[in-house]
PDB file of C-alpha atoms and ligand atoms in Angstrom:
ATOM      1  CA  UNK A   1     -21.088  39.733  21.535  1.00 78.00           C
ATOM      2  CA  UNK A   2     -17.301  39.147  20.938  1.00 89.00           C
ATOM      3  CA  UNK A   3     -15.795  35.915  21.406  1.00 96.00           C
ATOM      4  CA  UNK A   4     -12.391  34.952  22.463  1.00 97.00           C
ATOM      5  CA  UNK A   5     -11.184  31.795  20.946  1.00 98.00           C
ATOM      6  CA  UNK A   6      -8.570  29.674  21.331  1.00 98.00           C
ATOM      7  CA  UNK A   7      -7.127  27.421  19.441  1.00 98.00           C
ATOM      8  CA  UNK A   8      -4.443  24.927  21.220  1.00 96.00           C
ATOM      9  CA  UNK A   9      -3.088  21.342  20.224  1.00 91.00           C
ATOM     10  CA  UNK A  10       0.288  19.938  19.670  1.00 88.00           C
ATOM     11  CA  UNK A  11       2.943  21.534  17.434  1.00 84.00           C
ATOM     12  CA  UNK A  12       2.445  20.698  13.798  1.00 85.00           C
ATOM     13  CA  UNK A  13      -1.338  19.567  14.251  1.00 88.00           C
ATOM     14  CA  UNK A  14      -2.037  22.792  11.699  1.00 91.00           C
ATOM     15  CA  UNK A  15      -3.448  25.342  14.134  1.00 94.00           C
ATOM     16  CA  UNK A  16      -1.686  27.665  12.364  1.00 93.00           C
ATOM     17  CA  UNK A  17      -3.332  27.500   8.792  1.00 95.00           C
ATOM     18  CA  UNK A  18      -7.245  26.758  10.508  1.00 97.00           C
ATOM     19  CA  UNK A  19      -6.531  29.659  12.164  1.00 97.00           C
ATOM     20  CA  UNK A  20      -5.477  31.868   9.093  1.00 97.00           C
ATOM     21  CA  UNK A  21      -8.807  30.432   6.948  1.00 97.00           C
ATOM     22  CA  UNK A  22     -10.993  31.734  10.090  1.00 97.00           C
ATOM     23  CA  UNK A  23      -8.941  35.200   9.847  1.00 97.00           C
ATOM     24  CA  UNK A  24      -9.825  35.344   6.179  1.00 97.00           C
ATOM     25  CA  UNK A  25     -13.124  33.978   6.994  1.00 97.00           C
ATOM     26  CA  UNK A  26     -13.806  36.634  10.296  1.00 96.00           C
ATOM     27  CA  UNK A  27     -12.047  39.892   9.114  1.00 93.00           C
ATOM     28  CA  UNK A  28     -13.532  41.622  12.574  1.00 92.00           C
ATOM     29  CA  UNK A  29     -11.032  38.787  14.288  1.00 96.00           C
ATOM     30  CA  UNK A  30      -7.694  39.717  15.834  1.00 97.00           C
ATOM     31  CA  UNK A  31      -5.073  37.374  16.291  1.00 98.00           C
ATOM     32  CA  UNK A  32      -3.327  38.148  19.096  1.00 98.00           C
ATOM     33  CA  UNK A  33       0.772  37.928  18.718  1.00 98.00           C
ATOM     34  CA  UNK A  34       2.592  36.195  21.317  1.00 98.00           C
ATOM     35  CA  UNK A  35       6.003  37.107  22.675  1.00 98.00           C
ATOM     36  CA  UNK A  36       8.859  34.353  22.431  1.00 98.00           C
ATOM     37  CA  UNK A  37      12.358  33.556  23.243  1.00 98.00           C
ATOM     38  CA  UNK A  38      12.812  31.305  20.089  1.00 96.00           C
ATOM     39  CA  UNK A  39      15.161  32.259  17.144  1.00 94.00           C
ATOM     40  CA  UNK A  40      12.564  33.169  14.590  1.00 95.00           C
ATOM     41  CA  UNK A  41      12.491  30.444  11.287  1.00 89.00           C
ATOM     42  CA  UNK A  42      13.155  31.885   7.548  1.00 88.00           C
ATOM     43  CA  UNK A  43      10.060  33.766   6.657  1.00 93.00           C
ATOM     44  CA  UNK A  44       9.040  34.949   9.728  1.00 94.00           C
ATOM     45  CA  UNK A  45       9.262  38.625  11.009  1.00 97.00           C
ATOM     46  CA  UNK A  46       8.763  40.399  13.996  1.00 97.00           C
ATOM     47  CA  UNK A  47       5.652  41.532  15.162  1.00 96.00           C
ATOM     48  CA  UNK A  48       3.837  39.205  12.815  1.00 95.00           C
ATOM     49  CA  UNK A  49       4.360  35.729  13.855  1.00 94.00           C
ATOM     50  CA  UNK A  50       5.752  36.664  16.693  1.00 97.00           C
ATOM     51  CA  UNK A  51       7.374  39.600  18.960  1.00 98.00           C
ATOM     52  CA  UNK A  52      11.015  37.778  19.508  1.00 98.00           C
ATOM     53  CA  UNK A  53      12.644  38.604  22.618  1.00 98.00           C
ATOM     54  CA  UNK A  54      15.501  38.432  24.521  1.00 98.00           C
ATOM     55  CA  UNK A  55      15.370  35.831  27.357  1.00 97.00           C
ATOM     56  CA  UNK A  56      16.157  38.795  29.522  1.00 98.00           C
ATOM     57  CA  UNK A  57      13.479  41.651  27.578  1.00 98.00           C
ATOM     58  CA  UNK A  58      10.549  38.337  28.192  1.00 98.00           C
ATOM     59  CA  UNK A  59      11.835  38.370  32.115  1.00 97.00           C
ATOM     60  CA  UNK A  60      11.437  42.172  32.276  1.00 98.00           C
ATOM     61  CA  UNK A  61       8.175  41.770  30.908  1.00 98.00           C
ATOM     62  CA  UNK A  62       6.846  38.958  32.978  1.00 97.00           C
ATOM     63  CA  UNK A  63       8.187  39.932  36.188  1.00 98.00           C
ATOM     64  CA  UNK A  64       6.123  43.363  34.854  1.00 98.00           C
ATOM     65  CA  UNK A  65       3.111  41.755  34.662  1.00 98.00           C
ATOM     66  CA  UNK A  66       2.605  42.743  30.531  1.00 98.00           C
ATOM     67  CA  UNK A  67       1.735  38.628  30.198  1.00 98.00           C
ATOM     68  CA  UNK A  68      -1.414  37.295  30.320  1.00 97.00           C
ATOM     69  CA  UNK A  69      -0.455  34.021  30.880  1.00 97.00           C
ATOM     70  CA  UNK A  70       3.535  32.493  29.770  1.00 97.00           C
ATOM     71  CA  UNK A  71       4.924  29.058  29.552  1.00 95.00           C
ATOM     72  CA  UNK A  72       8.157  26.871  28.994  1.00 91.00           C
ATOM     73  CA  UNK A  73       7.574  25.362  25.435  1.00 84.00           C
ATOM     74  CA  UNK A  74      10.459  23.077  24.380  1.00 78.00           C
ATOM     75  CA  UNK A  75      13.393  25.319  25.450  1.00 85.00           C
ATOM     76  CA  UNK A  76      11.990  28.402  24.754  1.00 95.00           C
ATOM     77  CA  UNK A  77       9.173  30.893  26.974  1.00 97.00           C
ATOM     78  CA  UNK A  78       6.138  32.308  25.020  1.00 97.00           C
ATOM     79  CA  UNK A  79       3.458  34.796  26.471  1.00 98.00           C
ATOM     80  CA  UNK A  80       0.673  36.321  25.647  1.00 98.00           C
ATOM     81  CA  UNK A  81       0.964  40.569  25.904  1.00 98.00           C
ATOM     82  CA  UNK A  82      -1.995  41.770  28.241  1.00 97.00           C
ATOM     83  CA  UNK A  83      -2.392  45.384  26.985  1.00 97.00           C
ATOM     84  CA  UNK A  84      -3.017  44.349  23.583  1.00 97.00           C
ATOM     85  CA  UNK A  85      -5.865  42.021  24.184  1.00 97.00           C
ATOM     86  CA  UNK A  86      -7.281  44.221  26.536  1.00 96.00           C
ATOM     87  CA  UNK A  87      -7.805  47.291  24.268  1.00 97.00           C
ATOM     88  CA  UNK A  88      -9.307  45.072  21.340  1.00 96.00           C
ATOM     89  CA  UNK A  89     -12.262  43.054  24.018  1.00 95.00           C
ATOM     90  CA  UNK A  90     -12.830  46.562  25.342  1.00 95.00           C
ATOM     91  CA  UNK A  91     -13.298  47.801  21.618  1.00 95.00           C
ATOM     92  CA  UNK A  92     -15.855  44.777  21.127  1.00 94.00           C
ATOM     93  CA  UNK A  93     -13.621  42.993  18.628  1.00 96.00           C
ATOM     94  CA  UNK A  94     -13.376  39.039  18.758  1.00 96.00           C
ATOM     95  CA  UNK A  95      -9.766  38.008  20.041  1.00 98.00           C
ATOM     96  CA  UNK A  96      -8.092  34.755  19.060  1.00 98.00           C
ATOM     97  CA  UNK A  97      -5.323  33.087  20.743  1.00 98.00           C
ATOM     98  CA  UNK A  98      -2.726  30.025  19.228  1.00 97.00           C
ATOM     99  CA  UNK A  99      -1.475  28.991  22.136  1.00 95.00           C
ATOM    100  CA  UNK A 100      -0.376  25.249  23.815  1.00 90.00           C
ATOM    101  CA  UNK A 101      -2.470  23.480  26.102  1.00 92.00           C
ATOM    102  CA  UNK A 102      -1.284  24.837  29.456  1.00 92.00           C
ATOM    103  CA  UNK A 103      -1.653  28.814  27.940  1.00 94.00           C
ATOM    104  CA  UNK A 104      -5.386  27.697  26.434  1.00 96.00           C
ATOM    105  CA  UNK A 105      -5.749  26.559  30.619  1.00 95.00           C
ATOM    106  CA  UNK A 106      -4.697  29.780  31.917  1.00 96.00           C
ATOM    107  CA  UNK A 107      -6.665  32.327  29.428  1.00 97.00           C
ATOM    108  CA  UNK A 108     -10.137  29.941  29.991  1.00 96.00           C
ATOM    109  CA  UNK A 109      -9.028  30.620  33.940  1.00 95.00           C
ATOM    110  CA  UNK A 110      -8.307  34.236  33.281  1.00 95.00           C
ATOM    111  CA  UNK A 111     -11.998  34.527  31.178  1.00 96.00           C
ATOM    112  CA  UNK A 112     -14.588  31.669  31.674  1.00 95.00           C
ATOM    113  CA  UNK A 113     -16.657  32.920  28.578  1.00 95.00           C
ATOM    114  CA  UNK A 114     -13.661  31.818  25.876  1.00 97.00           C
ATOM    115  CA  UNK A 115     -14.481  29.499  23.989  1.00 98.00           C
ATOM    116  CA  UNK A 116     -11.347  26.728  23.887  1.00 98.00           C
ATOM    117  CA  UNK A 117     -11.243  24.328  20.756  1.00 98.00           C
ATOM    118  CA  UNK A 118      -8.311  21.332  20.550  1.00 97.00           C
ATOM    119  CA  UNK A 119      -7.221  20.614  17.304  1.00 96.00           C
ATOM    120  CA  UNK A 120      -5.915  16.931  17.209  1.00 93.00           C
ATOM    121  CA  UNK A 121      -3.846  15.041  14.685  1.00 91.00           C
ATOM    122  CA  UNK A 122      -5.550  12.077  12.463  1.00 89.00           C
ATOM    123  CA  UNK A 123      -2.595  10.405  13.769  1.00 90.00           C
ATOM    124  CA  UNK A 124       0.486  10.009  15.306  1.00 88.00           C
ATOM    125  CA  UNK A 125       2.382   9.307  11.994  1.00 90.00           C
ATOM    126  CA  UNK A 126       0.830  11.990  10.386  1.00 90.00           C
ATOM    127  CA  UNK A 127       2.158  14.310  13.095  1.00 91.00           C
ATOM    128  CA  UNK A 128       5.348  13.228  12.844  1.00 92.00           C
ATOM    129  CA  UNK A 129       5.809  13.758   9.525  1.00 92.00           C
ATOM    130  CA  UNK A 130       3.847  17.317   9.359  1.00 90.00           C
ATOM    131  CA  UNK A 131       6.771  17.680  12.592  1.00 90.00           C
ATOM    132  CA  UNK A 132       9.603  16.793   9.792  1.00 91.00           C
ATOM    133  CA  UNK A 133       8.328  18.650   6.653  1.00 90.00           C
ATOM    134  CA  UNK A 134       8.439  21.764   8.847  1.00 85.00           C
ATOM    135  CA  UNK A 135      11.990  21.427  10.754  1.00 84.00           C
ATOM    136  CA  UNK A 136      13.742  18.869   8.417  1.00 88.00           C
ATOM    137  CA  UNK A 137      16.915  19.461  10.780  1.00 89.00           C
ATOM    138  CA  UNK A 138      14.965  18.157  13.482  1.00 88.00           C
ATOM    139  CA  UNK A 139      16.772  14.556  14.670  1.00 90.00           C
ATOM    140  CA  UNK A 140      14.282  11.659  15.413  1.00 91.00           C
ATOM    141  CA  UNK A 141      14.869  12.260  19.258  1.00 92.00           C
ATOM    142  CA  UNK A 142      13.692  15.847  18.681  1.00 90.00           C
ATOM    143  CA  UNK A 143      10.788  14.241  16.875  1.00 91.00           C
ATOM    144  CA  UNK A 144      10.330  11.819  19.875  1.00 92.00           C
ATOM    145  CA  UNK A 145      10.258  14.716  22.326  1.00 90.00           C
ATOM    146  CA  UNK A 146       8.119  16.713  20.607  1.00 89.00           C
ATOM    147  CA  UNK A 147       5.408  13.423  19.721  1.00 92.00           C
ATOM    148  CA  UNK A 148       5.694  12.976  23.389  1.00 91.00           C
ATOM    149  CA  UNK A 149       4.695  16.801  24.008  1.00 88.00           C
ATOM    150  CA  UNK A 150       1.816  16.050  21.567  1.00 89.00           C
ATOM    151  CA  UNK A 151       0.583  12.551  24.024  1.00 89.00           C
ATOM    152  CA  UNK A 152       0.674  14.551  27.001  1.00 88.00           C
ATOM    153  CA  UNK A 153      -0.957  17.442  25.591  1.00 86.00           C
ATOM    154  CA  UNK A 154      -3.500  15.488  23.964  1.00 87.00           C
ATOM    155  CA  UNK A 155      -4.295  13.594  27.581  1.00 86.00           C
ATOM    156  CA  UNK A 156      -5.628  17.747  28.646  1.00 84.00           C
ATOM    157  CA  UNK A 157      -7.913  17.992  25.822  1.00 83.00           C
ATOM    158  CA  UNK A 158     -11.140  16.691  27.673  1.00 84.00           C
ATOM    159  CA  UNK A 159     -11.295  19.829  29.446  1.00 89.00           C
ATOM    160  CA  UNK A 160     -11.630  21.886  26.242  1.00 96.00           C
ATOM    161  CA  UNK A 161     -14.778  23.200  24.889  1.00 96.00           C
ATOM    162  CA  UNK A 162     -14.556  21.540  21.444  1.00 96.00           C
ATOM    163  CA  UNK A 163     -12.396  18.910  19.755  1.00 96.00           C
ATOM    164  CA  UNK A 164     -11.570  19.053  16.023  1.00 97.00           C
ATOM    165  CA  UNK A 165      -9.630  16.813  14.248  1.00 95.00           C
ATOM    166  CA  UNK A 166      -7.857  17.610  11.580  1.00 95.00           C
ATOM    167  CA  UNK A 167      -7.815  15.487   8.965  1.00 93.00           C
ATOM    168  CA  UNK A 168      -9.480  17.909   6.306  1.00 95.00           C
ATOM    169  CA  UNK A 169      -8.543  21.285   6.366  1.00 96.00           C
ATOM    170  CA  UNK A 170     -11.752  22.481   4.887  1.00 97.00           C
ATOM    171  CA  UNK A 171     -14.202  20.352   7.073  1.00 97.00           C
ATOM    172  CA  UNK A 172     -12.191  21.283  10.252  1.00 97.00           C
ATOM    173  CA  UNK A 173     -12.568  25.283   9.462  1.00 98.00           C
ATOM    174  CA  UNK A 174     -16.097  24.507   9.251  1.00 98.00           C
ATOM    175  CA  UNK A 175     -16.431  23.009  12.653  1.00 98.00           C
ATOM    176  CA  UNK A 176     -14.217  25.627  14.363  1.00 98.00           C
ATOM    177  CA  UNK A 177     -16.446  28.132  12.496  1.00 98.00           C
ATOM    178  CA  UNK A 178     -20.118  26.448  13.538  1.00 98.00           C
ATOM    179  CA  UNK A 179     -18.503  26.699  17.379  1.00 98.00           C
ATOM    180  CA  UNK A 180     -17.838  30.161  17.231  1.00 97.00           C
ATOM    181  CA  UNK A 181     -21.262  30.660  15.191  1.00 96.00           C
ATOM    182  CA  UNK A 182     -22.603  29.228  18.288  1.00 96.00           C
ATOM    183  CA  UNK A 183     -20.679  31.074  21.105  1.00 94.00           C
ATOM    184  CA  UNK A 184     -22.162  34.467  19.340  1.00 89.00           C
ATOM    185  CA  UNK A 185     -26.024  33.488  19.876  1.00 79.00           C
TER     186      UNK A 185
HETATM  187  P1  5GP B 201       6.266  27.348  17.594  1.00 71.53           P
HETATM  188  O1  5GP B 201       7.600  27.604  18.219  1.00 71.53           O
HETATM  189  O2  5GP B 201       6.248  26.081  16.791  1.00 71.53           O
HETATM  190  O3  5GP B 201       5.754  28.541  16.829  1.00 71.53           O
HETATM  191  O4  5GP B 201       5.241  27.129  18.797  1.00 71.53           O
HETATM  192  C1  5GP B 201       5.460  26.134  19.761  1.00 71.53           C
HETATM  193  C2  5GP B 201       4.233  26.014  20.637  1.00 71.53           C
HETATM  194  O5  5GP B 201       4.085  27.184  21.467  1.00 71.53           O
HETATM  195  C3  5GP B 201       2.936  25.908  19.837  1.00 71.53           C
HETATM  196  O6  5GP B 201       2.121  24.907  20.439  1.00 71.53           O
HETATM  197  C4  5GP B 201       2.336  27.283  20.004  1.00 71.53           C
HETATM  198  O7  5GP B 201       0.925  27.272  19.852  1.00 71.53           O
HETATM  199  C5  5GP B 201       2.740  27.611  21.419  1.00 71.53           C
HETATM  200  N1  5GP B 201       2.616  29.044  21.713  1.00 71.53           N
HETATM  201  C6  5GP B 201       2.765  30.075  20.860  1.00 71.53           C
HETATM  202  N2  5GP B 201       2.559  31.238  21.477  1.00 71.53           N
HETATM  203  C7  5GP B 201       2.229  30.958  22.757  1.00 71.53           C
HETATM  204  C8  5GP B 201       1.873  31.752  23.896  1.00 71.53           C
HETATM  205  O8  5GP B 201       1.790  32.987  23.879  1.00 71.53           O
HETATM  206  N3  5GP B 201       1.602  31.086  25.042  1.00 71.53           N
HETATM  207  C9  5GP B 201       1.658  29.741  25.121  1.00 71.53           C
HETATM  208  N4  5GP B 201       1.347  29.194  26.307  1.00 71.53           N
HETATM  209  N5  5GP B 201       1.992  28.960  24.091  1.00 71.53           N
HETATM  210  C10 5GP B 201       2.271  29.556  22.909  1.00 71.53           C
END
């Protein structure tokens, strides 16, 4: 049986790098690429972190229909592209989404059988400063904003399937791993 999984929790929580262990892990696992309106960060390219978009291309597409689900995220839209997701569940693969809170919401809506995990922080200083190391232009109101994101996020998580903290890398791969072990069975 494939399983869709998704992975949500705040920005700089490390969804990111669970998420590439369970790739390596799971090579039958697609990671689906979201569309965005951001200005991609040095080292990132199209079509592999992300398809960047015009704001105006992502409105074409939405008002299309091509998103699964798409949300306001800081100042900038992200969505999911339908048709690719589509073709790999009808294929049988396993599907995985990194997503935010409201987007893990809307795929569980769109298909009951995914299995949502929330990765949380050890703590609130440790988020902040995971929040720095990766934008080190980022003022400490940005910071604020984006710990507040992280609170209010964080109050959503009961209605997820799983909660993982993570604190160790390894230990948290394992428990994200064990759930989806689980969902197959
Ligand atoms: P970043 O800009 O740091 O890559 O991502 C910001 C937030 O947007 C993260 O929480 C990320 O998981 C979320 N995000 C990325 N792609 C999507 C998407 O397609 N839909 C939704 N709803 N959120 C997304």
């Amino acid at each position: 049986m494939s399983v869709l999984l998704v992975i949500a929790g705040p920005s700089g929580v490390g969804k990111g790098t669970i998420v590439r262990r369970l790739l390596e892990r799971n090579p039958e696992m697609w990671l689906s690429i979201s569309a965005t309106t951001r200005k991609s960060r040095s080292g990132e390219e199209h079509g592999r972190e992300y398809w960047f978009l015009s704001p105006e291309e992502f409105e074409q597409q939405r008002d299309a229909g091509q998103f699964l689900e798409s949300f306001n995220v800081f100042d900038a839209k992200y969505g999911t592209p339908r048709g690719p997701v589509e073709e790999r569940l009808a294929a049988g693969q396993d599907v995985v989404f990194e997503i935010d809170v409201k987007g893990a919401q809307a795929i569980k809506a769109a298909y009951p059988e995914a299995l949502t995990i929330f990765i949380k922080p050890p703590s609130r200083e440790v988020l902040r400063k995971r929040l720095h190391d990766r934008d080190p232009s980022a003022d400490a109101d940005e910071l604020d904003r984006r710990l507040a994101e992280a609170d209010a996020e964080e109050a959503l998580a009961t209605a997820f399937d799983h909660t993982v903290v993570n604190d160790d890398l390894d230990r948290a791969v394992e428990e994200v791993q064990a759930a989806v072990d689980a969902a197959r069975t």
